[in-house]
PDB file of C-alpha atoms in Angstrom:
ATOM      1  CA  UNK A 158     -79.380 -84.277  30.125  1.00  0.00           C
ATOM      2  CA  UNK A 159     -78.103 -85.919  26.911  1.00  0.00           C
ATOM      3  CA  UNK A 160     -81.500 -85.358  25.310  1.00  0.00           C
ATOM      4  CA  UNK A 161     -81.226 -81.623  26.035  1.00  0.00           C
ATOM      5  CA  UNK A 162     -77.861 -81.467  24.200  1.00  0.00           C
ATOM      6  CA  UNK A 163     -79.272 -83.373  21.227  1.00  0.00           C
ATOM      7  CA  UNK A 164     -82.235 -80.988  20.975  1.00  0.00           C
ATOM      8  CA  UNK A 165     -79.931 -77.984  21.330  1.00  0.00           C
ATOM      9  CA  UNK A 166     -77.653 -79.395  18.611  1.00  0.00           C
ATOM     10  CA  UNK A 167     -80.571 -79.978  16.226  1.00  0.00           C
ATOM     11  CA  UNK A 168     -81.895 -76.441  16.807  1.00  0.00           C
ATOM     12  CA  UNK A 169     -78.431 -74.977  16.254  1.00  0.00           C
ATOM     13  CA  UNK A 170     -77.886 -76.898  12.992  1.00  0.00           C
ATOM     14  CA  UNK A 171     -81.371 -75.937  11.760  1.00  0.00           C
ATOM     15  CA  UNK A 172     -80.690 -72.278  12.555  1.00  0.00           C
ATOM     16  CA  UNK A 173     -77.380 -72.284  10.691  1.00  0.00           C
ATOM     17  CA  UNK A 174     -78.957 -74.059   7.699  1.00  0.00           C
ATOM     18  CA  UNK A 175     -81.838 -71.578   7.600  1.00  0.00           C
ATOM     19  CA  UNK A 176     -79.431 -68.642   7.797  1.00  0.00           C
ATOM     20  CA  UNK A 177     -77.380 -70.060   4.920  1.00  0.00           C
ATOM     21  CA  UNK A 178     -80.519 -70.662   2.857  1.00  0.00           C
ATOM     22  CA  UNK A 179     -81.881 -67.153   3.427  1.00  0.00           C
ATOM     23  CA  UNK A 180     -78.601 -65.419   2.513  1.00  0.00           C
ATOM     24  CA  UNK A 181     -77.788 -67.558  -0.521  1.00  0.00           C
ATOM     25  CA  UNK A 182     -78.478 -65.704  -3.792  1.00  0.00           C
ATOM     26  CA  UNK A 183     -81.626 -66.923  -5.521  1.00  0.00           C
ATOM     27  CA  UNK A 184     -81.836 -68.296  -9.050  1.00  0.00           C
ATOM     28  CA  UNK A 185     -82.745 -66.033 -11.979  1.00  0.00           C
ATOM     29  CA  UNK A 186     -85.780 -64.004 -10.829  1.00  0.00           C
ATOM     30  CA  UNK A 187     -88.920 -64.368 -12.965  1.00  0.00           C
ATOM     31  CA  UNK A 188     -88.967 -60.633 -13.711  1.00  0.00           C
ATOM     32  CA  UNK A 189     -85.468 -60.815 -15.233  1.00  0.00           C
ATOM     33  CA  UNK A 190     -86.364 -63.958 -17.134  1.00  0.00           C
ATOM     34  CA  UNK A 191     -89.183 -61.944 -18.724  1.00  0.00           C
ATOM     35  CA  UNK A 192     -86.760 -59.111 -19.545  1.00  0.00           C
ATOM     36  CA  UNK A 193     -84.435 -61.535 -21.330  1.00  0.00           C
ATOM     37  CA  UNK A 194     -87.161 -63.440 -23.176  1.00  0.00           C
ATOM     38  CA  UNK A 195     -89.163 -60.400 -24.295  1.00  0.00           C
ATOM     39  CA  UNK A 196     -86.441 -57.808 -24.861  1.00  0.00           C
ATOM     40  CA  UNK A 197     -86.436 -55.853 -28.107  1.00  0.00           C
ATOM     41  CA  UNK A 198     -82.665 -56.411 -28.346  1.00  0.00           C
ATOM     42  CA  UNK A 199     -80.507 -59.162 -26.855  1.00  0.00           C
ATOM     43  CA  UNK A 200     -76.741 -58.988 -27.297  1.00  0.00           C
ATOM     44  CA  UNK A 201     -74.259 -61.541 -25.943  1.00  0.00           C
ATOM     45  CA  UNK A 202     -70.713 -60.344 -25.201  1.00  0.00           C
ATOM     46  CA  UNK A 203     -67.312 -61.891 -24.668  1.00  0.00           C
ATOM     47  CA  UNK A 204     -65.412 -59.684 -22.214  1.00  0.00           C
ATOM     48  CA  UNK A 205     -62.105 -59.539 -20.407  1.00  0.00           C
ATOM     49  CA  UNK A 206     -62.753 -60.512 -16.796  1.00  0.00           C
ATOM     50  CA  UNK A 207     -61.075 -57.653 -14.964  1.00  0.00           C
ATOM     51  CA  UNK A 208     -62.327 -54.049 -14.944  1.00  0.00           C
ATOM     52  CA  UNK A 209     -60.095 -51.328 -16.338  1.00  0.00           C
ATOM     53  CA  UNK A 210     -60.703 -48.030 -14.511  1.00  0.00           C
ATOM     54  CA  UNK A 211     -59.368 -46.041 -17.466  1.00  0.00           C
ATOM     55  CA  UNK A 212     -62.007 -47.494 -19.808  1.00  0.00           C
ATOM     56  CA  UNK A 213     -64.868 -45.056 -20.338  1.00  0.00           C
ATOM     57  CA  UNK A 214     -68.229 -46.516 -19.350  1.00  0.00           C
ATOM     58  CA  UNK A 215     -69.785 -45.202 -22.572  1.00  0.00           C
ATOM     59  CA  UNK A 216     -67.034 -46.479 -24.884  1.00  0.00           C
ATOM     60  CA  UNK A 217     -68.282 -49.017 -27.463  1.00  0.00           C
ATOM     61  CA  UNK A 218     -65.311 -51.204 -26.476  1.00  0.00           C
ATOM     62  CA  UNK A 219     -66.416 -51.237 -22.819  1.00  0.00           C
ATOM     63  CA  UNK A 220     -68.959 -53.269 -20.888  1.00  0.00           C
ATOM     64  CA  UNK A 221     -69.132 -52.075 -17.290  1.00  0.00           C
ATOM     65  CA  UNK A 222     -65.472 -51.009 -17.597  1.00  0.00           C
ATOM     66  CA  UNK A 223     -64.396 -54.387 -18.963  1.00  0.00           C
ATOM     67  CA  UNK A 224     -62.834 -54.681 -22.398  1.00  0.00           C
ATOM     68  CA  UNK A 225     -65.200 -56.110 -25.006  1.00  0.00           C
ATOM     69  CA  UNK A 226     -63.591 -58.859 -27.101  1.00  0.00           C
ATOM     70  CA  UNK A 227     -66.644 -59.116 -29.318  1.00  0.00           C
ATOM     71  CA  UNK A 228     -70.386 -59.535 -29.300  1.00  0.00           C
ATOM     72  CA  UNK A 229     -73.279 -60.900 -31.282  1.00  0.00           C
ATOM     73  CA  UNK A 230     -76.923 -59.884 -31.412  1.00  0.00           C
ATOM     74  CA  UNK A 231     -79.066 -62.927 -30.720  1.00  0.00           C
ATOM     75  CA  UNK A 232     -82.036 -62.528 -33.058  1.00  0.00           C
ATOM     76  CA  UNK A 233     -83.023 -66.201 -33.322  1.00  0.00           C
ATOM     77  CA  UNK A 234     -85.703 -66.639 -30.635  1.00  0.00           C
ATOM     78  CA  UNK A 235     -84.899 -70.347 -30.306  1.00  0.00           C
ATOM     79  CA  UNK A 236     -81.265 -69.577 -29.478  1.00  0.00           C
ATOM     80  CA  UNK A 237     -82.243 -66.756 -27.119  1.00  0.00           C
ATOM     81  CA  UNK A 238     -84.782 -68.941 -25.305  1.00  0.00           C
ATOM     82  CA  UNK A 239     -82.185 -71.715 -24.984  1.00  0.00           C
ATOM     83  CA  UNK A 240     -79.754 -69.299 -23.301  1.00  0.00           C
ATOM     84  CA  UNK A 241     -82.457 -67.952 -20.968  1.00  0.00           C
ATOM     85  CA  UNK A 242     -83.636 -71.469 -20.095  1.00  0.00           C
ATOM     86  CA  UNK A 243     -80.019 -72.369 -19.353  1.00  0.00           C
ATOM     87  CA  UNK A 244     -79.790 -69.441 -16.912  1.00  0.00           C
ATOM     88  CA  UNK A 245     -83.131 -70.384 -15.333  1.00  0.00           C
ATOM     89  CA  UNK A 246     -82.139 -74.012 -14.777  1.00  0.00           C
ATOM     90  CA  UNK A 247     -78.466 -73.497 -14.024  1.00  0.00           C
ATOM     91  CA  UNK A 248     -77.733 -74.503 -10.471  1.00  0.00           C
ATOM     92  CA  UNK A 249     -74.259 -74.301  -8.983  1.00  0.00           C
ATOM     93  CA  UNK A 250     -72.282 -77.418  -8.210  1.00  0.00           C
ATOM     94  CA  UNK A 251     -71.296 -77.749  -4.557  1.00  0.00           C
ATOM     95  CA  UNK A 252     -70.110 -74.589  -2.820  1.00  0.00           C
ATOM     96  CA  UNK A 253     -70.828 -71.706  -5.158  1.00  0.00           C
ATOM     97  CA  UNK A 254     -70.242 -68.049  -4.800  1.00  0.00           C
ATOM     98  CA  UNK A 255     -66.522 -67.789  -4.187  1.00  0.00           C
ATOM     99  CA  UNK A 256     -65.759 -64.141  -4.524  1.00  0.00           C
ATOM    100  CA  UNK A 257     -63.471 -64.046  -7.556  1.00  0.00           C
ATOM    101  CA  UNK A 258     -66.117 -62.452  -9.802  1.00  0.00           C
ATOM    102  CA  UNK A 259     -64.185 -62.454 -13.062  1.00  0.00           C
ATOM    103  CA  UNK A 260     -66.992 -62.420 -15.639  1.00  0.00           C
ATOM    104  CA  UNK A 261     -66.106 -63.456 -19.170  1.00  0.00           C
ATOM    105  CA  UNK A 262     -69.654 -63.273 -20.558  1.00  0.00           C
ATOM    106  CA  UNK A 263     -72.245 -60.519 -20.514  1.00  0.00           C
ATOM    107  CA  UNK A 264     -75.699 -59.802 -21.870  1.00  0.00           C
ATOM    108  CA  UNK A 265     -77.252 -56.451 -22.733  1.00  0.00           C
ATOM    109  CA  UNK A 266     -81.016 -56.485 -23.224  1.00  0.00           C
ATOM    110  CA  UNK A 267     -83.369 -53.623 -24.028  1.00  0.00           C
ATOM    111  CA  UNK A 268     -86.827 -54.090 -22.555  1.00  0.00           C
ATOM    112  CA  UNK A 269     -89.556 -51.422 -22.403  1.00  0.00           C
ATOM    113  CA  UNK A 270     -86.976 -48.833 -23.531  1.00  0.00           C
ATOM    114  CA  UNK A 271     -84.724 -49.628 -20.530  1.00  0.00           C
ATOM    115  CA  UNK A 272     -81.278 -51.213 -20.709  1.00  0.00           C
ATOM    116  CA  UNK A 273     -80.501 -54.241 -18.551  1.00  0.00           C
ATOM    117  CA  UNK A 274     -76.994 -55.664 -18.296  1.00  0.00           C
ATOM    118  CA  UNK A 275     -75.885 -59.010 -16.912  1.00  0.00           C
ATOM    119  CA  UNK A 276     -72.293 -59.844 -15.965  1.00  0.00           C
ATOM    120  CA  UNK A 277     -71.820 -63.626 -15.877  1.00  0.00           C
ATOM    121  CA  UNK A 278     -68.943 -65.317 -14.059  1.00  0.00           C
ATOM    122  CA  UNK A 279     -69.103 -69.056 -14.642  1.00  0.00           C
ATOM    123  CA  UNK A 280     -65.858 -69.442 -12.674  1.00  0.00           C
ATOM    124  CA  UNK A 281     -67.452 -68.419  -9.364  1.00  0.00           C
ATOM    125  CA  UNK A 282     -70.980 -69.222 -10.570  1.00  0.00           C
ATOM    126  CA  UNK A 283     -72.412 -65.727 -10.056  1.00  0.00           C
ATOM    127  CA  UNK A 284     -74.446 -63.315 -12.159  1.00  0.00           C
ATOM    128  CA  UNK A 285     -74.954 -59.620 -11.419  1.00  0.00           C
ATOM    129  CA  UNK A 286     -77.877 -57.882 -13.095  1.00  0.00           C
ATOM    130  CA  UNK A 287     -78.105 -54.127 -13.608  1.00  0.00           C
ATOM    131  CA  UNK A 288     -80.885 -51.816 -14.734  1.00  0.00           C
ATOM    132  CA  UNK A 289     -79.179 -48.713 -15.996  1.00  0.00           C
ATOM    133  CA  UNK A 290     -76.453 -47.982 -13.443  1.00  0.00           C
ATOM    134  CA  UNK A 291     -78.145 -49.800 -10.552  1.00  0.00           C
ATOM    135  CA  UNK A 292     -77.354 -53.329  -9.384  1.00  0.00           C
ATOM    136  CA  UNK A 293     -80.801 -54.918  -9.096  1.00  0.00           C
ATOM    137  CA  UNK A 294     -80.097 -58.610  -8.566  1.00  0.00           C
ATOM    138  CA  UNK A 295     -77.441 -61.230  -7.953  1.00  0.00           C
ATOM    139  CA  UNK A 296     -78.023 -64.912  -8.550  1.00  0.00           C
ATOM    140  CA  UNK A 297     -76.117 -68.160  -8.971  1.00  0.00           C
ATOM    141  CA  UNK A 298     -75.480 -70.195 -12.094  1.00  0.00           C
ATOM    142  CA  UNK A 299     -73.625 -73.498 -12.438  1.00  0.00           C
ATOM    143  CA  UNK A 300     -70.304 -73.393 -14.284  1.00  0.00           C
ATOM    144  CA  UNK A 301     -71.192 -76.461 -16.343  1.00  0.00           C
ATOM    145  CA  UNK A 302     -73.767 -74.271 -18.121  1.00  0.00           C
ATOM    146  CA  UNK A 303     -71.133 -72.166 -19.898  1.00  0.00           C
ATOM    147  CA  UNK A 304     -70.894 -74.180 -23.180  1.00  0.00           C
ATOM    148  CA  UNK A 305     -74.121 -72.870 -24.802  1.00  0.00           C
ATOM    149  CA  UNK A 306     -72.896 -69.293 -24.297  1.00  0.00           C
ATOM    150  CA  UNK A 307     -69.468 -70.131 -25.733  1.00  0.00           C
ATOM    151  CA  UNK A 308     -71.096 -71.856 -28.721  1.00  0.00           C
ATOM    152  CA  UNK A 309     -73.242 -68.833 -29.616  1.00  0.00           C
ATOM    153  CA  UNK A 310     -70.157 -66.602 -29.459  1.00  0.00           C
ATOM    154  CA  UNK A 311     -67.838 -68.929 -31.397  1.00  0.00           C
ATOM    155  CA  UNK A 312     -70.523 -69.583 -34.041  1.00  0.00           C
ATOM    156  CA  UNK A 313     -70.529 -65.786 -34.553  1.00  0.00           C
ATOM    157  CA  UNK A 314     -66.703 -65.858 -34.759  1.00  0.00           C
ATOM    158  CA  UNK A 315     -66.336 -63.898 -31.514  1.00  0.00           C
ATOM    159  CA  UNK A 316     -63.087 -64.371 -29.600  1.00  0.00           C
ATOM    160  CA  UNK A 317     -63.554 -65.882 -26.143  1.00  0.00           C
ATOM    161  CA  UNK A 318     -61.718 -64.597 -23.084  1.00  0.00           C
ATOM    162  CA  UNK A 319     -58.912 -66.818 -21.876  1.00  0.00           C
ATOM    163  CA  UNK A 320     -60.168 -69.378 -19.361  1.00  0.00           C
ATOM    164  CA  UNK A 321     -58.732 -69.380 -15.831  1.00  0.00           C
ATOM    165  CA  UNK A 322     -55.799 -71.699 -15.230  1.00  0.00           C
TER     166      UNK A 322
END
């Protein structure tokens, strides 16, 4: 009888673990890695974390209805590849994916004449990727991987959004 409970417990734990694994957002998909590495244009943004409904989507001071604090075009392929590699290797620490989603960084990349946009929230370790107006992917990124993005922005004299308290 005790053996039956042990087996049932193991099966239950395995089922829960598998369910968690299958619903957890994946890392940066290879197709989006290609978009970022091979894009004709790659621009890194510093943005205010909270959307402003009154901000026009097409305004030059708007990135997905968030106020743009500044941006820099990343033309140096070494710098671009470093940022993409950081996103590829960035794994969250512990429990990731709390639902704050207050992105302070963003990327706009033009690839094959299509615009891709990435909202990056290092606070909750999530990235949302868009192609045009459509959300096409969500993946996780560790918050300790923020410094290279901050460095590229500050080297270009772009103001960073205030960090959470």
